Amino acid sequence: MISFKLLRYCSLGAVFFVLSCAAPQMVNLDPITVIENMPGSNVYRASYTRTTDIINTKLDLSFDWDSAYVYGKATISAKPYFYDTAQLLLDANGFQIKEVSLVQNEDKKPLKYFYDGKKLRVSLDKTYQKDQTYSVYIDYVAMPNKLKIGKDIGSAGDRGLYFINNTGRDKNKPQQIWTQGETECNSTWFPTINDPQEKMTQELNITVPDRFISLSNGSLEFSSLNGDGTRTDSWRQEQAHSTYLTMLAVGDFVITKDQWRDKEVNYYTEPEFAPTAKIVFGNTPEMMEFFSNRLGVDYPWDKYSQIVVRDFVSGAMENTSASVFYEGLNMTEGQHIDQNQDDIIAHELFHHWFGDLVTAESWSNLPLNESFATYGEYLWDEYKHGRDQADFKGLNDLNSYLKSGNKKRVDVIRYDYADREHMFDEVSYQKGGRILHMLRKTVGDEAFFKALNTYLTRFAFKTAEIHDLRLIFEEISGTDLNWFFNQWFLASGHPILNIKSTYNSDSKEVTVSIEQSQNLSYTPLYRIPMAIDIYLDGKVERKEILLEKQSQTFVFSVSGTPDLVNVDAEKYLLAETIEDKTTQEYVFQYHNAPLFMDRMEAVNVLSKNRHDEIAKSTLIKAINDKHWFIRMNALEVIQHLSTEERTIIYEKIKELALQDDVSQVRALAVEILGKYYRTMDNREIFFMTAMDKSNAVKKATSTAAGK
């Protein structure tokens, strides 16, 4: 799942232009008050105890749109998990219970039950053993709109099932129904067990007005016209998945059909946006192929559908085989040019392996879902656009975590959360994704992806916890990784490294001193393997080191004065670093170090020394950088150039405005032309940029041209 809070990628620092992220349509939710754990409180969030195993849930559902009621008939097939039991305990929030019966062949035998408005306690007809299955029928009415915040649910985002414009009075909004089950909200519209460990197959028979389309997990088996203007769609999910992943959606949608191998891939949008559905979602089949090949586990579900709904309470949700997206993905072509949505699409798709196929066994272990989905975005960018773009995504994640992480000292895997919804944060997502990248660099690509394959295969259609992942990585790599998992997944904070490099011409030695200056009262003393690249006489020599002390010095023999000592040469550390290099060293780093992060770091520092001639000339050269974001940051130098210097690069600015591959760069170049080149005749350029398909470029042109 992606929350609105985590919808990001809007600027890392370009001065003249804020990257035009499509703003999410925020939902006005009722206030929620959560009391945090007091310091020192003894809280342990254990995995739920399992007493019952639901095998299958069959739901017959219809809706009263005026009252926003759900009329349901549930048939739950279950058995004791291990110990004998004569009771079935279900979560059922805010229901009216009409009947509870035992189903035997075609007969129904009434059962005694107790219902307190949240829990349904059913007395079975006898004591059942773990190999004995029974079926319970429940006739009920669910009323999610009547649930009271603070009493029945924590916030308006916990209603589980939502009627959008249910009366149809709002002519500017379509009528829709959709669900959001994570974390424990599906029990507001069907009786179930709120536990991510609870996996079941399901059948949903959904009765809707015939003019509407429905969507649910699995395959649409058949549809039946009822002769009263309604239709019943029968959806079947034959592979077991967690109860919170059950979904349905109803509304006036157009289905744009696509395909991956022999499986349906469909995009559900409002009719207005059907012409651009493939522009927005069209990379999905390629993503499915890439992830299947990279993981060595084919996409495991019957189909894959993606649906865009109104007023969604989150950014997106990875319901099994049917992901839901907020209305920001209702996009025109111009909007999509300015903000490609592949990251959020890749995130929800990658969940279908990490989260849906193998599910975190408890909310404490949620990063096993979310960290992987976040890293799935990195993997897609790396494959589709190259490492530079992937590392740009990684830098966004790092900065997002650092911005929040210094204020929120919590473990990644945390067994003491105050509220399970707090798990959906930059620590579970962005920090976790960066940790997985470090794990990949620590064990190497071959071991990393072999371990992921083993994890997905061994725990397919089951649940897992962080120690399961560690044991598999140790099994595959043959190395003890307790140190890595303990300091990164099971602790809070991150290293703060003070780095100093010196050269002794007498001994011809380079000394690299590194101090870990993080507060050790709540942050570990880290064990960090890393590489140091030493550049000298046109050659680069890599030195592998292990930092494991609070203060440590490394000495290397060299033949002369190095041009650059590049610590953390792979630029993979999740850390804050403080390092003193000269302007000349940063200039050398920009031109010679190979990675996006090397060049980005150099440009950031040189921008602060822009009055230095060598720094300024390097920034001017960086306007031609191969990565668009560095080009944008380098363009900051324009405001510090003389009229003569600006004139020299005028043709380059025009070229960027007309020809750059990235619309944000084109828009920034247009903005610069309007601000710093007013004495030039830009009418022809503005005429051409006004016809750009990008909304951002058109807007910049209108401003620059004074229209």
XYZ file of C-alpha atoms in Angstrom:
707
model
C 0.000 0.000 0.000
C 1.104 3.579 -0.601
C -0.352 6.254 1.658
C -0.865 9.868 0.599
C 1.944 10.797 2.975
C 4.338 8.651 0.981
C 3.361 9.918 -2.461
C 6.443 11.885 -3.167
C 9.149 12.630 -5.748
C 8.402 16.321 -5.894
C 11.706 18.246 -5.800
C 15.030 17.556 -4.282
C 16.145 21.163 -4.692
C 15.957 22.775 -8.128
C 15.806 26.501 -7.413
C 13.745 27.871 -10.263
C 11.267 25.089 -10.730
C 9.335 22.726 -8.511
C 8.828 19.360 -10.169
C 5.200 19.232 -11.130
C 3.905 16.181 -9.315
C 0.227 15.665 -9.881
C -1.243 16.720 -6.558
C -3.231 13.951 -4.847
C -6.911 14.664 -4.267
C -6.821 14.829 -0.501
C -9.743 13.374 1.406
C -11.160 15.249 4.398
C -11.056 12.637 7.102
C -12.510 12.935 10.543
C -9.894 13.561 13.249
C -8.295 10.668 15.070
C -6.530 10.770 18.398
C -3.897 8.121 19.075
C -2.186 7.917 22.432
C 1.495 7.086 21.942
C 3.258 4.581 24.130
C 4.837 6.273 27.102
C 8.636 5.952 27.220
C 9.592 2.768 28.956
C 6.179 1.183 28.614
C 6.162 -2.577 28.231
C 4.447 -3.279 24.924
C 4.933 -6.345 22.776
C 2.933 -6.694 19.561
C 2.895 -10.434 19.065
C 1.645 -12.273 16.015
C -2.003 -13.150 16.582
C -2.792 -16.506 18.120
C -4.455 -18.748 15.573
C -7.384 -20.837 16.789
C -9.396 -21.151 13.567
C -8.268 -21.608 9.972
C -10.680 -20.221 7.369
C -10.484 -22.363 4.253
C -12.961 -20.557 2.018
C -15.379 -17.636 2.244
C -18.362 -17.345 -0.081
C -20.173 -14.004 -0.130
C -23.474 -13.111 -1.788
C -23.606 -9.327 -1.764
C -26.050 -6.643 -2.797
C -26.231 -2.956 -1.907
C -28.766 -0.382 -0.838
C -27.279 2.753 -2.376
C -29.623 5.174 -0.622
C -28.868 3.918 2.884
C -25.281 2.793 2.039
C -26.007 -0.672 3.424
C -24.442 -3.957 2.393
C -26.738 -6.975 2.371
C -24.609 -10.045 2.767
C -24.873 -13.774 3.043
C -21.595 -15.390 4.032
C -20.749 -19.065 3.999
C -17.477 -19.676 5.823
C -15.754 -23.040 5.581
C -13.252 -23.471 8.407
C -11.519 -25.893 10.743
C -9.611 -25.657 14.025
C -6.053 -24.459 13.479
C -4.575 -27.030 15.871
C -6.431 -27.421 19.134
C -9.933 -28.864 19.346
C -12.636 -26.209 19.504
C -16.406 -25.894 19.724
C -16.423 -22.191 18.888
C -15.903 -19.907 15.890
C -14.814 -16.345 16.700
C -15.117 -13.810 13.884
C -14.526 -10.095 13.463
C -17.720 -8.367 12.303
C -17.770 -4.637 12.903
C -21.133 -2.870 13.104
C -23.386 -5.557 11.647
C -26.997 -6.469 12.060
C -27.010 -10.264 12.364
C -30.109 -11.961 11.001
C -29.160 -15.634 11.042
C -26.274 -17.912 11.973
C -26.546 -21.551 10.931
C -24.449 -24.641 10.407
C -24.526 -25.814 6.797
C -24.826 -29.605 6.421
C -25.351 -30.776 2.860
C -28.341 -28.659 1.749
C -29.685 -28.116 5.242
C -29.099 -25.311 7.719
C -29.076 -25.886 11.454
C -29.451 -22.740 13.615
C -26.512 -22.102 15.931
C -26.325 -20.122 19.126
C -24.185 -17.024 18.965
C -23.212 -13.939 20.886
C -22.564 -10.641 19.123
C -21.263 -7.460 20.791
C -21.116 -5.272 17.692
C -17.501 -6.128 16.904
C -16.985 -9.821 17.611
C -19.285 -12.645 16.574
C -18.886 -15.680 18.831
C -20.569 -18.748 17.342
C -21.188 -21.914 19.358
C -20.691 -24.870 17.019
C -22.784 -28.028 17.141
C -19.901 -30.041 18.580
C -16.189 -29.973 19.332
C -14.173 -30.151 16.124
C -10.675 -31.544 15.714
C -8.000 -29.976 13.485
C -8.745 -32.254 10.539
C -12.518 -31.667 10.655
C -14.078 -28.989 8.463
C -17.392 -27.227 9.039
C -19.371 -24.498 7.251
C -21.210 -21.638 8.929
C -23.813 -19.494 7.166
C -24.331 -15.884 8.287
C -27.069 -13.595 6.995
C -26.208 -10.005 7.893
C -26.427 -6.310 7.068
C -23.223 -4.257 7.147
C -23.482 -0.508 7.712
C -19.981 0.961 7.320
C -21.241 4.546 7.019
C -22.768 4.288 10.502
C -19.537 3.273 12.206
C -18.562 5.908 14.753
C -15.031 7.234 14.793
C -13.339 6.695 18.127
C -15.806 4.005 19.097
C -16.173 1.571 16.210
C -13.209 2.639 14.054
C -10.092 4.710 14.542
C -10.679 7.087 11.615
C -12.793 7.572 8.514
C -10.079 5.703 6.666
C -11.096 2.513 8.499
C -14.637 2.131 7.138
C -13.513 -0.705 4.878
C -16.216 -0.217 2.254
C -17.079 3.168 0.768
C -20.081 4.427 -1.167
C -19.015 7.383 -3.327
C -21.861 9.750 -4.242
C -24.255 6.974 -3.281
C -27.395 9.062 -3.888
C -26.150 10.344 -7.246
C -26.940 13.941 -6.333
C -23.418 15.200 -7.001
C -23.392 15.594 -10.777
C -19.625 16.167 -10.794
C -18.763 12.844 -9.195
C -19.505 9.282 -10.342
C -21.289 6.730 -8.187
C -18.872 4.080 -6.981
C -18.319 1.458 -4.334
C -14.833 0.330 -3.407
C -13.129 -1.349 -0.479
C -9.876 -0.892 1.406
C -9.021 -3.788 3.717
C -5.544 -3.059 5.048
C -4.956 -3.210 7.887
C -8.050 -4.707 9.551
C -10.988 -3.047 7.832
C -12.577 -5.776 5.717
C -14.506 -6.953 8.761
C -16.728 -3.887 8.328
C -18.392 -5.506 5.293
C -18.020 -9.255 5.728
C -17.401 -11.499 8.761
C -13.814 -12.735 8.820
C -10.674 -12.995 10.930
C -8.537 -9.846 11.076
C -5.121 -11.425 10.918
C -2.603 -11.203 8.052
C -1.771 -14.850 8.787
C -5.323 -15.892 7.875
C -5.288 -17.026 4.240
C -8.313 -18.320 2.370
C -9.844 -18.862 -1.034
C -13.040 -16.979 -1.814
C -16.132 -16.580 -3.975
C -17.871 -13.227 -4.341
C -21.255 -12.992 -6.027
C -21.816 -9.258 -6.438
C -25.238 -7.921 -7.469
C -25.032 -4.466 -9.052
C -27.082 -2.208 -11.343
C -26.593 -3.568 -14.844
C -25.097 -0.278 -16.036
C -22.166 -0.720 -13.676
C -18.971 -2.759 -13.894
C -17.675 -4.803 -10.947
C -14.191 -5.970 -10.052
C -12.893 -8.393 -7.447
C -10.015 -10.753 -6.847
C -9.456 -13.715 -9.126
C -11.457 -14.535 -12.236
C -14.923 -13.495 -13.341
C -16.554 -16.890 -13.716
C -19.913 -15.729 -15.114
C -22.500 -12.946 -15.021
C -26.256 -13.371 -14.701
C -28.952 -10.838 -15.585
C -31.610 -10.789 -12.882
C -34.486 -9.264 -14.875
C -34.864 -6.297 -12.527
C -32.150 -4.039 -13.927
C -29.440 -5.737 -11.893
C -26.735 -8.230 -12.719
C -24.831 -10.678 -10.531
C -21.125 -11.104 -11.233
C -19.477 -14.201 -9.793
C -15.786 -13.794 -8.969
C -13.651 -16.686 -7.765
C -10.231 -16.511 -6.083
C -8.888 -20.063 -6.064
C -5.465 -19.330 -4.597
C -5.259 -18.616 -0.888
C -4.531 -15.044 0.161
C -4.827 -12.988 3.328
C -8.273 -11.777 4.321
C -7.230 -8.099 4.251
C -6.521 -8.449 0.508
C -10.131 -9.246 -0.391
C -11.613 -6.426 -2.466
C -14.492 -5.304 -4.624
C -15.202 -2.211 -6.685
C -18.375 -1.145 -8.494
C -19.035 1.773 -10.804
C -19.141 3.198 -14.306
C -15.749 2.039 -15.531
C -14.376 1.357 -18.978
C -12.132 -1.702 -19.192
C -9.047 -1.269 -21.355
C -7.761 -4.748 -22.149
C -4.126 -5.776 -22.222
C -2.282 -9.063 -21.787
C 0.800 -10.654 -20.234
C 1.620 -14.073 -21.633
C -1.740 -15.884 -21.437
C -3.176 -13.783 -18.605
C -5.574 -10.853 -18.759
C -4.179 -7.470 -17.787
C -6.953 -4.878 -17.569
C -7.125 -1.198 -16.687
C -10.378 0.132 -15.194
C -10.863 3.889 -15.544
C -13.669 6.384 -15.785
C -14.853 6.696 -19.410
C -13.179 10.092 -19.838
C -9.767 8.590 -19.170
C -10.086 5.363 -21.126
C -8.183 6.821 -24.129
C -5.111 7.374 -21.937
C -5.336 4.212 -19.798
C -2.607 2.463 -21.790
C -0.428 5.554 -21.676
C -0.576 5.470 -17.868
C -0.585 1.705 -17.235
C 0.841 0.364 -20.488
C 4.202 -0.717 -19.050
C 2.473 -3.212 -16.756
C 2.991 -6.327 -18.938
C 6.687 -5.498 -19.325
C 6.938 -5.040 -15.552
C 5.300 -8.439 -14.999
C 7.775 -10.061 -17.372
C 10.766 -8.324 -15.809
C 9.800 -9.117 -12.203
C 8.959 -12.733 -13.105
C 12.346 -13.222 -14.738
C 14.352 -11.314 -12.133
C 12.811 -13.226 -9.231
C 12.631 -16.576 -11.003
C 8.999 -16.831 -9.883
C 6.305 -16.107 -12.441
C 3.507 -13.712 -11.544
C 1.380 -16.169 -9.540
C -2.214 -14.913 -9.828
C -5.046 -15.549 -12.311
C -5.107 -12.057 -13.780
C -3.972 -8.548 -13.040
C -6.359 -5.628 -12.990
C -5.727 -2.028 -11.963
C -8.582 0.328 -11.156
C -8.674 4.077 -10.488
C -11.350 5.222 -8.035
C -12.519 8.487 -6.521
C -11.758 9.674 -2.984
C -9.516 6.729 -2.183
C -8.269 6.836 1.402
C -4.726 5.946 0.410
C -2.435 6.284 -2.588
C -2.874 2.727 -3.808
C -3.508 -0.792 -2.523
C -2.179 -4.144 -3.737
C -5.320 -6.291 -3.394
C -4.546 -9.678 -4.872
C -4.837 -9.513 -8.686
C -6.780 -6.207 -8.433
C -4.845 -3.128 -7.318
C -6.716 0.078 -6.513
C -5.263 3.535 -7.256
C -6.260 7.011 -6.172
C -7.727 9.375 -8.749
C -4.370 10.994 -9.449
C -3.913 8.225 -12.012
C -6.869 9.562 -13.975
C -4.500 11.437 -16.275
C -4.381 13.257 -19.563
C -1.449 12.677 -21.875
C 0.041 16.027 -20.895
C -0.165 15.222 -17.192
C 1.490 11.861 -17.747
C 4.361 13.436 -19.654
C 5.098 15.565 -16.592
C 4.680 12.785 -14.066
C 5.235 9.212 -15.120
C 3.385 6.922 -12.685
C 5.548 3.832 -13.128
C 6.883 3.969 -9.551
C 3.498 3.578 -7.874
C 2.432 1.008 -10.495
C 5.624 -1.007 -9.966
C 5.223 -0.740 -6.185
C 1.749 -2.307 -6.153
C 2.716 -4.942 -8.705
C 5.831 -6.017 -6.768
C 3.565 -6.517 -3.748
C 1.989 -9.420 -5.625
C 5.131 -11.341 -4.763
C 6.098 -9.568 -1.517
C 2.903 -9.064 0.463
C 0.362 -11.126 -1.468
C 2.211 -14.364 -2.332
C 4.352 -14.202 0.820
C 2.731 -12.058 3.489
C 4.201 -10.528 6.628
C 2.887 -12.636 9.486
C 2.243 -9.606 11.699
C 1.984 -5.850 11.353
C 5.297 -5.625 13.211
C 6.826 -7.345 10.194
C 5.099 -5.056 7.684
C 8.445 -4.010 6.107
C 8.609 -7.503 4.591
C 5.775 -6.187 2.413
C 6.520 -2.476 2.080
C 10.317 -2.372 1.989
C 10.307 -4.885 -0.835
C 7.606 -3.059 -2.782
C 9.624 0.148 -2.444
C 12.727 -1.646 -3.674
C 10.675 -3.025 -6.544
C 10.438 0.577 -7.774
C 14.253 0.773 -7.749
C 14.604 -2.496 -9.644
C 12.172 -1.358 -12.320
C 13.952 1.958 -12.786
C 17.299 0.168 -12.952
C 16.031 -2.181 -15.666
C 13.988 0.285 -17.691
C 15.971 3.516 -17.360
C 19.416 2.525 -16.079
C 21.266 2.822 -12.821
C 21.397 6.626 -12.854
C 17.618 6.889 -12.699
C 17.419 4.078 -10.137
C 19.959 5.838 -7.942
C 17.981 9.064 -8.289
C 14.996 7.144 -6.931
C 17.252 5.777 -4.172
C 18.396 9.306 -3.301
C 14.759 10.395 -3.033
C 14.112 7.510 -0.655
C 17.194 8.277 1.421
C 16.313 11.950 1.764
C 12.681 11.153 2.541
C 13.773 8.847 5.354
C 16.411 11.220 6.709
C 13.893 14.058 6.797
C 11.608 12.019 9.036
C 14.019 9.566 10.614
C 15.799 12.117 12.747
C 12.477 12.939 14.371
C 11.184 9.387 14.646
C 13.539 6.900 16.272
C 11.878 3.543 15.708
C 13.077 0.130 14.605
C 12.270 -1.030 11.098
C 10.769 -4.259 12.422
C 9.075 -2.968 15.556
C 7.181 -4.997 18.116
C 6.205 -2.002 20.240
C 4.192 0.251 17.941
C 1.460 2.326 19.576
C -0.891 1.831 16.645
C -0.452 -0.549 13.727
C -1.189 2.284 11.281
C 2.040 3.925 12.444
C 3.910 1.150 10.638
C 3.098 2.822 7.320
C 5.902 5.360 7.400
C 9.235 6.324 5.841
C 10.982 3.759 8.024
C 9.002 0.772 6.713
C 9.071 2.043 3.133
C 12.066 4.190 2.219
C 14.516 3.141 4.913
C 13.563 -0.496 4.409
C 14.065 -0.224 0.660
C 17.520 1.288 1.167
C 18.391 -1.515 3.620
C 17.503 -4.097 0.986
C 19.797 -2.300 -1.442
C 22.620 -2.505 1.114
C 21.862 -6.192 1.635
C 22.140 -6.704 -2.121
C 25.498 -4.919 -2.197
C 26.676 -6.888 0.851
C 25.987 -10.387 -0.481
C 26.201 -9.680 -4.227
C 23.571 -9.880 -6.949
C 23.691 -13.636 -7.480
C 23.150 -14.492 -3.809
C 20.613 -11.686 -3.345
C 18.244 -12.799 -6.085
C 18.773 -16.491 -5.355
C 17.746 -15.808 -1.748
C 14.648 -13.902 -2.885
C 13.715 -16.801 -5.141
C 14.108 -19.264 -2.261
C 12.077 -17.042 0.081
C 9.216 -16.709 -2.406
C 9.235 -20.401 -3.244
C 9.474 -21.714 0.305
C 6.815 -19.411 1.735
C 4.482 -19.188 -1.263
C 0.857 -18.673 -0.139
C 2.108 -18.525 3.453
C 3.361 -15.889 5.866
C 6.872 -15.094 7.057
C 8.746 -12.948 9.566
C 12.081 -11.149 9.394
C 14.029 -14.096 10.816
C 12.793 -16.320 7.994
C 14.320 -13.882 5.526
C 17.603 -13.772 7.441
C 17.897 -17.542 7.658
C 17.390 -17.893 3.924
C 20.022 -15.258 3.149
C 22.427 -17.066 5.476
C 21.597 -20.401 3.862
C 22.228 -19.099 0.351
C 25.275 -16.943 1.069
C 26.872 -19.292 3.590
C 27.609 -16.362 5.880
C 26.277 -15.218 9.246
C 24.120 -12.123 8.746
C 22.813 -11.601 12.263
C 24.950 -8.464 12.487
C 23.328 -6.995 9.377
C 19.731 -7.760 10.338
C 20.233 -6.720 13.971
C 21.690 -3.289 13.197
C 19.499 -2.436 10.220
C 16.133 -4.172 10.623
C 15.956 -4.597 14.403
C 17.335 -1.248 15.535
C 16.607 2.423 14.992
C 18.578 5.274 13.507
C 21.452 5.314 11.042
C 25.183 6.028 11.048
C 26.550 9.563 10.939
C 30.023 9.381 9.463
C 32.722 12.034 9.748
C 35.264 11.281 7.024
C 38.686 12.797 6.574
C 41.287 11.820 3.979
C 44.906 12.995 4.074
C 48.018 12.300 2.008
C 51.534 12.073 3.445
C 54.068 12.852 0.703
C 56.994 11.558 2.788
C 55.555 8.081 3.396
C 53.433 8.144 0.245
C 50.391 7.019 2.183
C 46.761 7.959 2.117
C 45.059 7.926 5.500
C 41.271 7.708 5.701
C 39.831 8.391 9.148
C 36.171 7.608 9.789
C 34.295 8.375 12.969
C 30.794 7.146 13.765
C 29.260 10.131 15.535
C 25.648 8.979 15.914
C 24.214 8.902 19.435
C 25.058 5.403 20.656
C 22.498 5.579 23.462
C 19.748 4.792 20.951
C 21.596 3.954 17.722
C 23.921 0.999 17.104
C 27.628 1.141 16.544
C 27.509 -0.107 12.969
C 29.521 -2.758 11.215
C 29.884 -1.398 7.693
C 31.759 -3.025 4.828
C 32.461 -0.513 2.085
C 34.767 0.336 -0.807
C 37.171 3.248 -1.168
C 38.282 4.239 -4.668
C 41.639 6.018 -4.996
C 42.133 7.951 -8.258
C 45.703 8.587 -9.361
C 47.389 9.169 -12.728
C 44.323 8.267 -14.750
C 43.756 5.012 -12.890
C 41.437 3.990 -10.066
C 42.230 1.411 -7.420
C 39.521 0.001 -5.159
C 40.191 -0.785 -1.506
C 37.693 -2.860 0.498
C 37.426 -1.936 4.184
C 35.358 -2.919 7.206
C 34.292 -0.127 9.541
C 33.390 -1.612 12.913
C 34.702 0.809 15.520
C 33.533 4.200 16.664
C 36.724 5.715 15.297
C 38.874 3.905 12.774
C 41.823 4.749 10.523
C 42.759 3.055 7.248
C 46.157 3.562 5.612
C 46.969 2.823 1.960
C 50.269 3.035 0.117
C 50.144 5.052 -3.113
C 52.669 6.217 -5.684
C 51.801 9.901 -5.533
C 49.257 12.545 -4.598
C 45.752 11.185 -5.310
C 43.359 13.195 -7.445
C 40.442 11.884 -5.387
C 39.762 9.557 -2.477
C 36.159 8.423 -2.913
C 34.797 6.831 0.265
C 31.718 4.594 -0.110
C 32.545 4.251 -3.778
C 29.348 2.308 -4.455
C 27.304 5.078 -2.813
C 25.053 2.519 -1.179
C 25.184 3.488 2.482
C 22.108 4.624 4.352
C 23.960 7.271 6.309
C 24.622 10.928 6.854
C 28.181 11.753 5.832
C 30.286 14.785 6.632
C 33.371 15.009 4.444
C 35.748 17.827 3.636
C 37.011 17.838 0.050
C 38.507 20.652 -1.947
C 36.738 22.300 -4.853
C 39.311 20.703 -7.172
C 38.496 17.276 -5.776
C 34.771 17.779 -6.341
C 35.444 18.968 -9.887
C 37.513 15.840 -10.478
C 34.785 13.721 -8.891
C 32.142 15.172 -11.200
C 34.171 14.399 -14.320
C 35.619 11.016 -13.328
C 33.603 9.142 -10.691
C 31.099 6.876 -12.447
C 27.828 7.107 -10.535
C 24.868 9.464 -10.477
C 25.413 9.965 -6.757
C 29.032 11.017 -7.361
C 28.000 13.672 -9.857
C 24.978 14.778 -7.834
C 27.082 15.215 -4.704
C 29.675 17.207 -6.642
C 27.084 19.488 -8.235
C 25.435 20.159 -4.868
C 28.714 21.181 -3.267
C 29.981 23.152 -6.273
C 26.690 25.070 -6.342
C 27.590 26.435 -2.914
C 31.001 27.538 -4.262
C 29.614 28.910 -7.509
C 31.654 32.120 -7.306
C 34.791 30.011 -7.730
C 35.600 30.058 -11.445
C 36.441 26.344 -11.686
C 33.236 25.475 -9.814
C 31.205 27.729 -12.071
C 32.702 26.302 -15.248
C 31.979 22.775 -14.037
C 28.357 23.665 -13.317
C 28.044 25.098 -16.830
C 29.350 21.798 -18.218
C 26.905 19.911 -15.976
C 24.038 21.544 -17.879
C 24.838 18.803 -20.432
C 24.782 15.991 -17.849
C 23.213 12.719 -18.956
C 20.743 12.771 -16.051
C 17.904 15.254 -16.178
C 17.885 16.117 -12.479
C 21.555 17.062 -12.487
C 20.916 19.211 -15.558
C 18.173 20.983 -13.624
C 20.348 21.543 -10.566
C 23.247 22.761 -12.672
C 20.973 25.355 -14.278
C 20.937 27.134 -10.921
C 24.260 28.658 -11.963
C 22.449 30.879 -14.501
C 21.528 33.478 -11.901
C 25.202 33.910 -10.966
C 26.577 34.362 -14.491
C 27.523 37.622 -16.095
C 25.612 38.863 -19.136
C 28.491 37.757 -21.347
C 28.565 34.274 -19.801
C 24.807 33.921 -20.193
C 25.067 34.923 -23.833
C 27.629 32.167 -24.461
C 25.191 29.443 -23.296
C 22.028 31.019 -24.746
C 21.892 28.499 -27.599
C 22.186 25.649 -25.118
C 19.254 26.978 -23.077
C 17.160 27.194 -26.246
C 18.137 23.630 -27.127
C 17.029 22.405 -23.689
C 13.716 24.259 -24.002
C 12.941 22.660 -27.349
C 14.622 19.270 -27.330
C 15.320 17.921 -23.842
C 13.810 14.485 -23.297
C 12.371 15.431 -19.910
C 9.523 17.921 -19.714
C 10.658 19.325 -16.358
C 13.976 20.353 -17.915
C 12.216 21.883 -20.920
C 9.916 23.839 -18.623
C 12.807 25.101 -16.493
C 14.711 26.185 -19.604
C 11.646 28.107 -20.824
C 11.346 29.738 -17.413
C 15.010 30.762 -17.546
C 14.573 32.247 -21.029
C 11.725 34.372 -19.737
C 13.608 35.494 -16.637
C 17.224 35.963 -17.741
C 17.021 36.446 -21.504
C 14.344 39.107 -21.829
C 16.514 41.139 -24.178
C 16.657 38.237 -26.635
C 14.009 37.598 -29.256
C 12.416 34.397 -27.909
C 9.118 34.713 -29.735
C 9.748 31.795 -32.096
C 10.900 29.572 -29.247
C 7.854 30.422 -27.145
C 5.609 29.793 -30.144
C 7.049 26.285 -30.415
C 7.066 25.497 -26.698
C 3.453 26.634 -26.428
C 2.622 23.631 -28.627
C 4.504 21.184 -26.366
C 2.342 18.296 -25.168
C 3.604 18.845 -21.617
C 1.319 20.866 -19.354
C 4.356 22.070 -17.410
C 6.050 23.423 -20.529
C 2.858 25.133 -21.665
C 2.433 26.752 -18.262
C 6.069 27.894 -18.188
C 5.690 29.315 -21.691
C 2.598 31.263 -20.726
C 4.438 32.810 -17.787
C 7.679 33.463 -19.676
C 5.917 35.025 -22.637
C 3.838 37.226 -20.353
C 0.523 35.787 -21.472
